[in-house]
Coordinates of C-alpha atoms and ligand atoms in Angstrom, one line a residue:
X1 CA -52.1 19.4 -10.3
X2 CA -50.2 21.1 -13.2
X3 CA -48.5 18.0 -14.2
X4 CA -51.8 16.3 -14.5
X5 CA -53.1 19.0 -16.6
X6 CA -50.0 18.8 -18.7
X7 CA -50.3 15.2 -19.0
X8 CA -54.0 15.2 -20.1
X9 CA -53.5 18.1 -22.6
X10 CA -50.6 16.0 -24.0
X11 CA -52.6 13.0 -24.3
X12 CA -55.3 14.9 -26.0
X13 CA -52.8 16.2 -28.5
X14 CA -51.4 12.8 -29.1
X15 CA -54.9 11.5 -29.8
X16 CA -55.7 14.1 -32.3
X17 CA -52.4 13.7 -34.1
X18 CA -53.2 9.9 -34.4
X19 CA -56.8 10.3 -35.4
X20 CA -55.3 12.8 -38.2
X21 CA -53.1 10.1 -39.6
X22 CA -53.1 6.5 -39.7
X23 CA -50.5 4.6 -37.9
X24 CA -47.9 3.5 -40.4
X25 CA -47.4 -0.2 -41.3
X26 CA -44.5 -2.2 -39.7
X27 CA -42.8 -2.3 -43.0
X28 CA -43.0 1.4 -43.1
X29 CA -41.6 1.9 -39.6
X30 CA -38.9 -0.6 -40.4
X31 CA -37.9 1.4 -43.6
X32 CA -37.9 4.4 -42.0
X33 CA -36.1 3.4 -39.0
X34 CA -33.0 3.0 -41.2
X35 CA -32.7 6.6 -41.7
X36 CA -30.7 8.6 -39.1
X37 CA -32.7 11.2 -37.2
X38 CA -32.2 13.4 -34.0
X39 CA -32.8 11.5 -30.7
X40 CA -36.6 10.8 -30.1
X41 CA -39.0 10.1 -27.3
X42 CA -41.1 6.8 -27.5
X43 CA -44.4 7.3 -29.1
X44 CA -44.0 11.2 -29.2
X45 CA -41.1 11.0 -31.5
X46 CA -39.7 14.6 -32.2
X47 CA -43.0 16.2 -31.2
X48 CA -41.9 18.1 -28.4
X49 CA -38.7 19.2 -29.9
X50 CA -40.4 20.6 -32.9
X51 CA -43.3 22.3 -31.0
X52 CA -40.7 24.1 -29.0
X53 CA -38.8 25.6 -31.9
X54 CA -40.0 29.0 -32.8
X55 CA -40.9 29.6 -36.4
X56 CA -38.2 32.1 -36.6
X57 CA -35.5 29.3 -35.6
X58 CA -37.0 26.6 -37.8
X59 CA -34.5 27.1 -40.6
X60 CA -31.5 27.2 -38.4
X61 CA -32.8 24.1 -36.7
X62 CA -32.9 22.1 -40.1
X63 CA -29.8 23.6 -41.0
X64 CA -27.9 22.2 -38.0
X65 CA -29.7 18.8 -38.2
X66 CA -28.6 18.7 -42.0
X67 CA -24.9 19.7 -40.9
X68 CA -25.0 16.8 -38.2
X69 CA -25.9 14.1 -40.6
X70 CA -23.6 15.5 -43.2
X71 CA -26.6 16.1 -46.1
X72 CA -27.8 12.5 -45.7
X73 CA -31.6 12.2 -45.7
X74 CA -33.0 12.2 -42.0
X75 CA -36.2 11.3 -40.4
X76 CA -38.6 13.2 -38.0
X77 CA -41.7 11.7 -36.3
X78 CA -44.8 13.7 -35.2
X79 CA -46.2 10.9 -32.9
X80 CA -47.3 8.6 -35.8
X81 CA -46.7 11.0 -38.7
X82 CA -43.1 10.5 -40.2
X83 CA -41.4 13.1 -42.4
X84 CA -38.3 12.5 -44.4
X85 CA -35.9 15.5 -45.2
X86 CA -33.7 15.3 -48.3
X87 CA -30.6 17.4 -48.5
X88 CA -28.6 15.7 -51.3
X89 CA -29.4 16.9 -55.0
X90 CA -29.1 13.4 -56.2
X91 CA -31.9 12.2 -53.8
X92 CA -33.9 15.5 -54.6
X93 CA -33.7 14.7 -58.2
X94 CA -35.2 11.3 -57.6
X95 CA -38.1 12.7 -55.8
X96 CA -38.9 15.8 -57.9
X97 CA -38.5 14.3 -61.3
X98 CA -40.6 11.4 -60.6
X99 CA -43.9 11.6 -62.8
X100 CA -45.7 9.3 -60.1
X101 CA -44.8 11.1 -56.9
X102 CA -46.7 14.4 -57.7
X103 CA -48.9 14.5 -54.7
X104 CA -48.3 17.4 -52.2
X105 CA -49.3 15.6 -49.2
X106 CA -50.9 16.6 -45.8
X107 CA -49.2 19.9 -45.3
X108 CA -50.8 21.4 -48.5
X109 CA -54.2 20.4 -47.2
X110 CA -54.7 23.4 -44.9
X111 CA -54.1 25.5 -48.2
X112 CA -57.6 23.9 -49.4
X113 CA -59.9 26.4 -47.6
X114 CA -58.0 29.2 -49.5
X115 CA -56.8 27.8 -52.8
X116 CA -59.2 24.8 -53.1
X117 CA -57.8 22.3 -55.6
X118 CA -56.0 25.0 -57.6
X119 CA -53.0 24.1 -59.7
X120 CA -50.5 24.4 -56.6
X121 CA -52.4 21.7 -54.7
X122 CA -54.4 19.4 -56.9
X123 CA -53.2 15.9 -57.7
X124 CA -53.5 13.0 -60.2
X125 CA -55.7 13.4 -63.3
X126 CA -56.9 16.7 -62.2
X127 CA -53.5 18.2 -61.9
X128 CA -52.3 16.7 -65.3
X129 CA -55.4 18.0 -67.0
X130 CA -55.0 21.5 -65.6
X131 CA -51.2 21.8 -66.1
X132 CA -52.0 20.9 -69.8
X133 CA -54.6 23.5 -70.1
X134 CA -52.9 26.2 -68.4
X135 CA -49.4 25.9 -69.8
X136 CA -50.4 27.8 -73.1
X137 CA -51.7 30.7 -71.0
X138 CA -47.9 31.3 -70.3
X139 CA -46.9 31.0 -73.8
X140 CA -44.0 33.3 -75.0
X141 CA -46.5 35.5 -77.0
X142 CA -48.6 36.1 -74.0
X143 CA -45.5 36.9 -71.9
X144 CA -44.2 39.4 -74.6
X145 CA -47.6 41.2 -74.4
X146 CA -47.1 41.3 -70.6
X147 CA -44.0 43.7 -71.2
X148 CA -46.0 46.8 -71.3
X149 CA -47.7 46.2 -68.1
X150 CA -44.3 45.2 -66.4
X151 CA -42.8 48.6 -67.7
X152 CA -45.7 50.7 -66.9
X153 CA -45.8 49.5 -63.2
X154 CA -42.1 49.5 -63.0
X155 CA -42.1 53.0 -64.0
X156 CA -44.8 54.2 -61.5
X157 CA -42.8 52.2 -58.9
X158 CA -39.6 54.2 -59.6
X159 CA -41.5 57.5 -59.7
X160 CA -43.0 56.6 -56.1
X161 CA -39.5 55.7 -54.8
X162 CA -37.8 58.9 -56.2
X163 CA -39.9 60.8 -54.1
X164 CA -38.5 58.8 -51.1
X165 CA -35.0 60.2 -52.4
X166 CA -32.6 59.9 -49.3
X167 CA -35.1 58.9 -46.8
X168 CA -34.7 55.8 -44.7
X169 CA -37.7 53.5 -45.7
X170 CA -39.2 49.9 -45.5
X171 CA -39.3 49.0 -49.3
X172 CA -41.4 45.9 -49.0
X173 CA -44.8 47.5 -49.1
X174 CA -43.9 49.5 -52.2
X175 CA -42.8 46.3 -54.2
X176 CA -45.7 44.3 -52.9
X177 CA -48.2 46.9 -54.3
X178 CA -46.3 46.8 -57.6
X179 CA -46.1 43.1 -58.0
X180 CA -50.0 42.9 -57.1
X181 CA -50.8 45.5 -59.7
X182 CA -48.8 43.5 -62.3
X183 CA -50.4 40.2 -61.6
X184 CA -53.9 41.8 -61.6
X185 CA -53.3 43.7 -64.9
X186 CA -51.1 41.4 -66.7
X187 CA -52.6 38.0 -65.8
X188 CA -56.2 39.1 -65.0
X189 CA -56.6 42.3 -67.1
X190 CA -58.0 44.2 -64.1
X191 CA -56.2 47.6 -63.1
X192 CA -56.3 48.0 -59.3
X193 CA -55.7 51.8 -60.0
X194 CA -59.3 52.7 -59.2
X195 CA -59.8 50.6 -56.2
X196 CA -60.1 52.7 -53.0
X197 CA -57.4 50.8 -51.2
X198 CA -55.5 49.7 -54.4
X199 CA -55.6 46.0 -53.2
X200 CA -53.9 46.7 -49.9
X201 CA -56.2 44.8 -47.8
X202 CA -55.8 41.8 -50.1
X203 CA -52.0 42.0 -49.8
X204 CA -52.2 42.2 -46.1
X205 CA -54.7 39.3 -46.1
X206 CA -52.3 37.1 -48.0
X207 CA -49.6 37.7 -45.6
X208 CA -52.0 37.0 -42.4
X209 CA -53.3 33.7 -44.1
X210 CA -49.6 32.5 -44.6
X211 CA -48.8 33.1 -41.1
X212 CA -52.0 31.5 -39.9
X213 CA -51.3 28.3 -42.1
X214 CA -47.7 28.2 -40.8
X215 CA -48.9 28.2 -37.2
X216 CA -51.3 25.3 -38.3
X217 CA -48.5 23.3 -39.8
X218 CA -46.7 23.1 -36.5
X219 CA -49.8 22.4 -34.4
X220 CA -51.2 19.1 -36.0
X221 CA -54.2 18.8 -33.8
X222 CA -55.4 22.0 -35.5
X223 CA -55.4 19.9 -38.9
X224 CA -59.1 19.2 -37.9
X225 CA -61.5 21.7 -39.3
X226 CA -63.8 21.4 -36.5
X227 CA -61.3 21.9 -33.7
X228 CA -59.6 24.7 -35.8
X229 CA -62.9 26.5 -36.3
X230 CA -63.6 26.7 -32.7
X231 CA -60.2 28.5 -31.8
X232 CA -59.5 32.2 -32.1
X233 CA -57.0 31.6 -34.9
X234 CA -59.6 29.5 -36.9
X235 CA -62.0 32.5 -36.5
X236 CA -59.5 34.8 -37.6
X237 CA -58.6 32.5 -40.5
X238 CA -62.2 32.6 -41.7
X239 CA -62.4 36.4 -41.7
X240 CA -59.2 36.5 -43.5
X241 CA -60.7 34.0 -46.1
X242 CA -63.6 36.3 -46.8
X243 CA -61.4 39.0 -47.7
X244 CA -59.2 37.1 -50.0
X245 CA -62.2 35.5 -51.7
X246 CA -64.3 38.5 -52.3
X247 CA -61.2 40.1 -53.8
X248 CA -60.9 37.4 -56.4
X249 CA -64.4 37.2 -57.0
X250 CA -64.3 41.1 -57.7
X251 CA -61.6 40.4 -60.2
X252 CA -63.3 37.8 -62.1
X253 CA -66.6 39.7 -62.1
X254 CA -64.8 42.9 -63.5
X255 CA -63.1 41.0 -66.2
X256 CA -66.2 39.1 -67.4
X257 CA -68.0 42.5 -67.6
X258 CA -65.0 44.3 -69.3
X259 CA -64.6 41.4 -71.7
X260 CA -68.3 41.3 -72.8
X261 CA -68.3 45.0 -73.4
X262 CA -65.2 44.9 -75.5
X263 CA -66.7 41.9 -77.4
X264 CA -63.2 40.8 -78.7
X265 CA -60.1 39.1 -77.6
X266 CA -57.4 40.7 -79.7
X267 CA -57.8 44.1 -80.9
X268 CA -60.6 46.8 -80.5
X269 CA -60.6 49.5 -83.0
X270 CA -56.9 49.6 -83.4
X271 CA -56.4 49.9 -79.6
X272 CA -54.3 46.9 -78.2
X273 CA -56.2 44.8 -75.7
X274 CA -54.4 42.0 -74.3
X275 CA -55.5 38.5 -74.1
X276 CA -54.6 37.5 -70.5
X277 CA -54.5 34.4 -68.5
X278 CA -58.1 35.1 -67.1
X279 CA -59.4 35.8 -70.5
X280 CA -58.1 32.1 -71.8
X281 CA -59.8 30.6 -68.5
X282 CA -63.1 32.4 -69.5
X283 CA -63.0 31.4 -73.0
X284 CA -62.4 27.8 -72.0
X285 CA -65.4 28.2 -69.8
X286 CA -67.6 29.7 -72.5
X287 CA -66.8 27.0 -75.0
X288 CA -67.2 24.1 -72.7
X289 CA -68.2 24.8 -69.1
X290 CA -67.9 21.1 -68.5
X291 CA -64.0 21.5 -69.1
X292 CA -63.5 24.4 -66.7
X293 CA -66.4 25.6 -64.6
X294 CA -66.6 29.1 -62.9
X295 CA -65.7 27.5 -59.5
X296 CA -62.5 26.0 -61.1
X297 CA -61.7 29.4 -62.5
X298 CA -61.9 30.8 -59.0
X299 CA -59.6 28.3 -57.6
X300 CA -56.9 29.0 -60.3
X301 CA -57.5 32.9 -59.9
X302 CA -56.8 32.4 -56.2
X303 CA -53.8 30.3 -56.8
X304 CA -52.2 32.6 -59.4
X305 CA -52.8 35.8 -57.6
X306 CA -51.1 34.4 -54.6
X307 CA -48.3 32.6 -56.3
X308 CA -47.9 35.5 -58.8
X309 CA -47.3 38.4 -56.6
X310 CA -46.1 37.3 -53.1
X311 CA -43.1 35.2 -54.6
X312 CA -41.9 37.9 -56.9
X313 CA -42.3 40.6 -54.4
X314 CA -40.2 38.5 -51.7
X315 CA -37.6 38.1 -54.4
X316 CA -37.4 41.7 -55.6
X317 CA -37.2 43.0 -52.1
X318 CA -34.3 40.7 -51.0
X319 CA -32.5 41.5 -54.4
X320 CA -32.5 45.3 -53.3
X321 CA -31.5 44.5 -49.7
X322 CA -28.4 42.5 -50.9
X323 CA -27.4 45.1 -53.6
X324 CA -27.6 47.7 -50.7
X325 CA -24.9 45.6 -48.9
X326 CA -22.8 45.0 -52.0
X327 CA -21.8 48.2 -53.7
X328 CA -19.4 46.4 -56.0
X329 CA -22.3 44.3 -57.3
X330 CA -24.4 47.4 -57.8
X331 CA -21.7 49.2 -59.7
X332 CA -21.5 46.2 -62.1
X333 CA -25.2 46.5 -62.6
X334 CA -25.0 50.4 -63.4
X335 CA -22.4 49.7 -65.9
X336 CA -24.4 46.9 -67.6
X337 CA -27.6 49.3 -67.5
X338 CA -25.7 52.1 -68.9
X339 CA -24.3 49.9 -71.7
X340 CA -27.8 48.6 -72.7
X341 CA -29.9 51.9 -72.2
X342 CA -27.4 54.6 -72.3
X343 CA -28.9 57.9 -71.2
X344 CA -32.4 57.1 -72.9
X345 CA -35.7 57.0 -70.9
X346 CA -37.2 54.3 -73.1
X347 CA -39.0 51.3 -71.7
X348 CA -37.1 48.0 -71.6
X349 CA -37.7 45.4 -74.6
X350 CA -37.4 41.4 -74.5
X351 CA -34.1 42.2 -76.5
X352 CA -32.9 44.4 -73.8
X353 CA -33.6 41.8 -70.9
X354 CA -31.7 39.3 -73.0
X355 CA -28.8 41.4 -72.9
X356 CA -28.9 42.0 -68.9
X357 CA -26.6 38.9 -68.1
X358 CA -25.2 40.3 -65.0
X359 CA -28.7 41.4 -63.6
X360 CA -29.7 37.8 -64.5
X361 CA -26.9 36.5 -62.2
X362 CA -27.8 38.9 -59.6
X363 CA -31.4 37.6 -59.5
X364 CA -30.2 34.0 -59.6
X365 CA -27.9 34.7 -56.6
X366 CA -30.8 36.4 -54.7
X367 CA -32.9 33.3 -55.2
X368 CA -30.1 31.1 -54.1
X369 CA -29.7 32.9 -50.7
X370 CA -33.5 33.9 -50.3
X371 CA -35.6 31.4 -52.3
X372 CA -39.1 32.7 -52.0
X373 CA -40.4 29.5 -51.5
X374 CA -38.0 28.2 -48.7
X375 CA -39.5 24.7 -48.5
X376 CA -41.6 22.1 -50.5
X377 CA -43.0 18.8 -50.0
X378 CA -44.4 15.6 -51.7
X379 CA -46.4 12.7 -50.2
X380 CA -45.0 9.5 -52.0
X381 CA -47.6 7.3 -53.9
X382 CA -44.9 4.6 -54.3
X383 CA -41.7 3.6 -52.7
X384 CA -38.8 5.5 -53.7
X385 CA -35.2 4.2 -53.8
X386 CA -32.8 7.0 -53.0
X387 CA -30.0 6.8 -55.7
X388 CA -26.8 6.6 -53.8
X389 CA -27.7 5.5 -50.2
X390 CA -29.9 2.7 -50.9
X391 CA -32.5 4.1 -48.6
X392 CA -36.0 3.4 -49.4
X393 CA -38.8 6.0 -48.6
X394 CA -42.1 4.0 -48.4
X395 CA -45.3 5.0 -50.0
X396 CA -47.4 7.5 -48.2
X397 CA -44.6 9.3 -46.6
X398 CA -44.3 12.9 -46.5
X399 CA -41.0 14.2 -47.8
X400 CA -39.5 17.6 -47.5
X401 CA -37.1 19.6 -49.6
X402 CA -35.5 22.7 -48.1
X403 CA -34.1 24.9 -51.0
X404 CA -33.0 27.4 -48.3
X405 CA -30.8 25.0 -46.7
X406 CA -29.8 23.1 -49.8
X407 CA -28.8 26.4 -51.5
X408 CA -26.5 27.4 -48.3
X409 CA -24.6 24.0 -48.2
X410 CA -20.8 24.4 -48.5
X411 CA -20.8 21.0 -50.2
X412 CA -22.4 22.7 -53.3
X413 CA -21.4 26.4 -52.8
X414 CA -18.0 27.5 -51.8
X415 CA -18.3 30.4 -49.1
X416 CA -22.1 30.0 -49.3
X417 CA -23.1 33.0 -47.3
X418 CA -21.2 35.4 -49.6
X419 CA -23.3 37.2 -52.3
X420 CA -21.6 36.4 -55.5
X421 CA -23.6 36.5 -58.9
X422 CA -20.5 35.2 -60.5
X423 CA -21.1 31.8 -59.2
X424 CA -23.7 31.6 -61.9
X425 CA -21.5 32.3 -64.7
X426 CA -21.8 29.5 -67.3
X427 CA -18.5 27.6 -66.7
X428 CA -19.2 27.6 -62.8
X429 CA -22.8 26.6 -63.5
X430 CA -22.1 23.5 -65.3
X431 CA -20.0 22.1 -62.6
X432 CA -23.1 22.0 -60.3
X433 CA -25.7 19.2 -60.0
X434 CA -28.9 20.7 -61.6
X435 CA -30.9 19.9 -58.6
X436 CA -28.6 21.7 -56.2
X437 CA -30.3 24.9 -57.3
X438 CA -34.1 24.6 -57.3
X439 CA -35.8 28.2 -56.3
X440 CA -38.5 27.2 -59.0
X441 CA -38.5 23.5 -57.8
X442 CA -37.9 20.9 -60.6
X443 CA -39.5 18.1 -62.5
X444 CA -43.0 17.9 -63.7
X445 CA -44.4 20.2 -60.9
X446 CA -42.0 23.0 -61.2
X447 CA -43.1 26.7 -61.1
X448 CA -45.3 27.3 -64.1
X449 CA -44.9 31.1 -63.8
X450 CA -41.0 31.2 -63.8
X451 CA -40.6 32.9 -67.0
X452 CA -43.2 35.6 -66.0
X453 CA -41.4 36.0 -62.8
X454 CA -37.9 36.3 -64.2
X455 CA -39.0 38.8 -66.9
X456 CA -41.0 40.8 -64.2
X457 CA -38.1 40.9 -61.9
X458 CA -35.6 42.0 -64.6
X459 CA -38.0 44.9 -65.7
X460 CA -38.6 46.2 -62.2
X461 CA -34.9 45.9 -60.9
X462 CA -33.5 47.5 -64.3
X463 CA -36.0 50.5 -64.1
X464 CA -35.2 51.1 -60.6
X465 CA -31.4 51.0 -60.8
X466 CA -31.3 53.1 -64.0
X467 CA -32.5 56.0 -61.7
X468 CA -31.5 55.1 -58.3
X469 CA -28.9 53.5 -56.0
X470 CA -29.4 51.9 -52.7
X471 CA -27.7 51.6 -49.3
X472 CA -29.0 49.0 -46.8
X473 CA -29.4 50.4 -43.3
X474 CA -30.3 47.0 -41.5
X475 CA -27.3 44.7 -41.2
X476 CA -27.5 41.2 -43.1
X477 CA -27.1 39.5 -39.7
X478 CA -29.9 41.5 -38.2
X479 CA -32.3 39.8 -40.6
X480 CA -33.7 36.5 -39.5
X481 CA -35.5 34.9 -42.6
X482 CA -38.7 33.2 -41.5
X483 CA -40.5 30.4 -43.5
X484 CA -43.9 32.0 -43.4
X485 CA -44.6 29.7 -46.4
X486 CA -43.0 32.6 -48.3
X487 CA -39.8 33.5 -47.0
X488 CA -39.9 36.9 -45.2
X489 CA -37.6 38.7 -42.8
X490 CA -38.6 38.6 -39.1
X491 CA -38.6 42.4 -38.9
X492 CA -39.1 44.6 -42.2
X493 CA -35.6 45.9 -42.9
X494 CA -34.7 49.4 -43.6
X495 CA -32.9 50.8 -46.9
X496 CA -31.9 54.2 -48.3
X497 CA -32.6 54.9 -52.1
X498 CA -30.8 57.8 -53.6
X499 CA -31.2 59.3 -57.1
X500 CA -28.3 58.4 -59.5
X501 CA -26.3 61.4 -60.9
Ligands
LIG1 C1 -39.6 34.5 -57.7 C2 -40.8 34.2 -58.1 C3 -41.3 32.8 -57.8 C4 -40.7 31.7 -57.1 C5 -39.4 31.7 -56.5 C6 -41.6 30.5 -57.5 C7 -41.4 29.1 -56.9 C8 -42.2 28.2 -57.0 C9 -42.1 26.9 -56.5 C10 -40.8 26.5 -55.6 C11 -43.1 26.2 -56.8 C12 -43.2 24.7 -56.5 C13 -44.0 24.8 -55.0 C14 -44.3 23.3 -54.5 O1 -44.0 22.2 -55.0 O2 -44.8 23.4 -53.5 C15 -43.9 26.8 -57.6 C16 -45.1 26.4 -58.2 C17 -46.0 27.2 -58.7 N1 -45.9 28.7 -59.0 FE1 -44.2 29.7 -58.7 N2 -42.7 30.8 -58.1 C18 -42.6 32.3 -58.5 C19 -43.4 32.8 -59.3 C20 -44.5 32.5 -59.6 C21 -45.5 33.2 -60.5 C22 -45.3 34.9 -61.2 C23 -46.4 32.5 -60.8 C24 -47.8 32.9 -61.7 C25 -47.9 33.9 -62.6 C26 -46.4 31.3 -60.2 C27 -47.3 30.2 -60.2 C28 -47.0 29.0 -59.7 C29 -48.0 28.0 -59.6 C30 -49.3 27.9 -60.3 C31 -47.4 26.7 -59.2 C32 -47.7 25.4 -59.1 C33 -47.5 24.7 -60.4 C34 -48.0 23.3 -60.3 O3 -47.9 22.5 -59.2 O4 -48.0 22.4 -61.4 N3 -45.1 31.2 -59.5 N4 -43.4 28.1 -57.7

């Protein structure tokens, strides 16, 4: 009886996976079968193997397969749905630098209920048009204006953490609050200070939504909205979406009201008034609603709010944790900070940030070991011939790149598990293939917010380490990084911050 139930369940699952994705052509199957891959079952391919792996073990699994095939690209089949995983920088360059293969593919579809067709997900002419429209909103002048917001919030964070002096704490909620405040104020022109929950519900909902989407990714029968909406997780997803969307709607409403009361974009009565990312979008809408509607603005606000706070929060948290395990690296940071700032209490300037070379390398090394976006994907629009191996990836194949694994490959990084910022010294950097280090992806769809992110991280980490030192209580090997869309530790780790003398 149990066996019969299992067989029927399996058949239903197989049916829904097949219905979600057309059966690939014989040519596609022939080309893909040239790629190596772990042993597979007839019809089911690797479905059973993959569905048995726990999310927290997923990266280890991909890492072991990458090692087994000596960094060659390999294939996996979810019944009729093939995936190619690239591990070699030369191959990754071919994929990511292509101006034709910019489609994100089926795995990003599940984000549409949240981010609609914002910049992260859109494709074709819509993406080209949006990217062109949004690039100037990250212009150097606008980023320069963000410095005051970075500094103010870095200062508030430091004061909050000084109150935790010598206590064992979980740092992530403090950092997440700070980066959320920053993205809201710097990019959207709205301060969360006066909100009763200070945006906490939104931050929690972001994490919940990522967990839901990750579960859905590995249960392809849940790709069908009508099945998904009938399940408890589908209903939880809809509740979470309400929280996320009402928050971003509130942000847009607030900024529009504030903008019309200020009646100006630059300076009001001598008081400095930042022209933010959201202001630029609202102006585009006022000038030509056909170019950018209010719905278009909402999908971009949803996209930038998510990408703009969760990624930086994960990276800053990881940097603090790694510094707490590497006292000699921390000493070098103190030395550099003392040289640049001395005993002064002043805020940091762009010139200061440019002088913080060592901190720059620490951030790079953190993003090597803990890239906030641990995996990315494309769906090919045309055949891709991989450079050295002569393998051809046929069109409409989903291709994955996993920076987390690439960055820990001993072929490209000696002693890869070691936290060593000096591997990013210019002479060492030059010897490496540019696509062996891709925390911000690469090519035309690279991260539009990377300059913003690097400046923000530098301001926060420098403010914090001017005043405090850190000891990490949780051991590195106790922390299992989980690819919950954004890379997170399986359990929050503990650290102790102490005021510097
Ligand atoms: C440490 C911080 C960050 C990291 C590691 C990071 C990483 C990435 C990566 C890997 C991608 C490519 C994703 C993919 O192809 O699926 C991406 C895209 C993107 N990021 Fe970031 N990001 C960071 C911070 C930010 C910030 C602060 C913003 C906004 C203020 C931002 C906005 C975006 C957007 C809108 C895209 C989509 C770009 C496009 O497709 O044209 N990111 N980011």
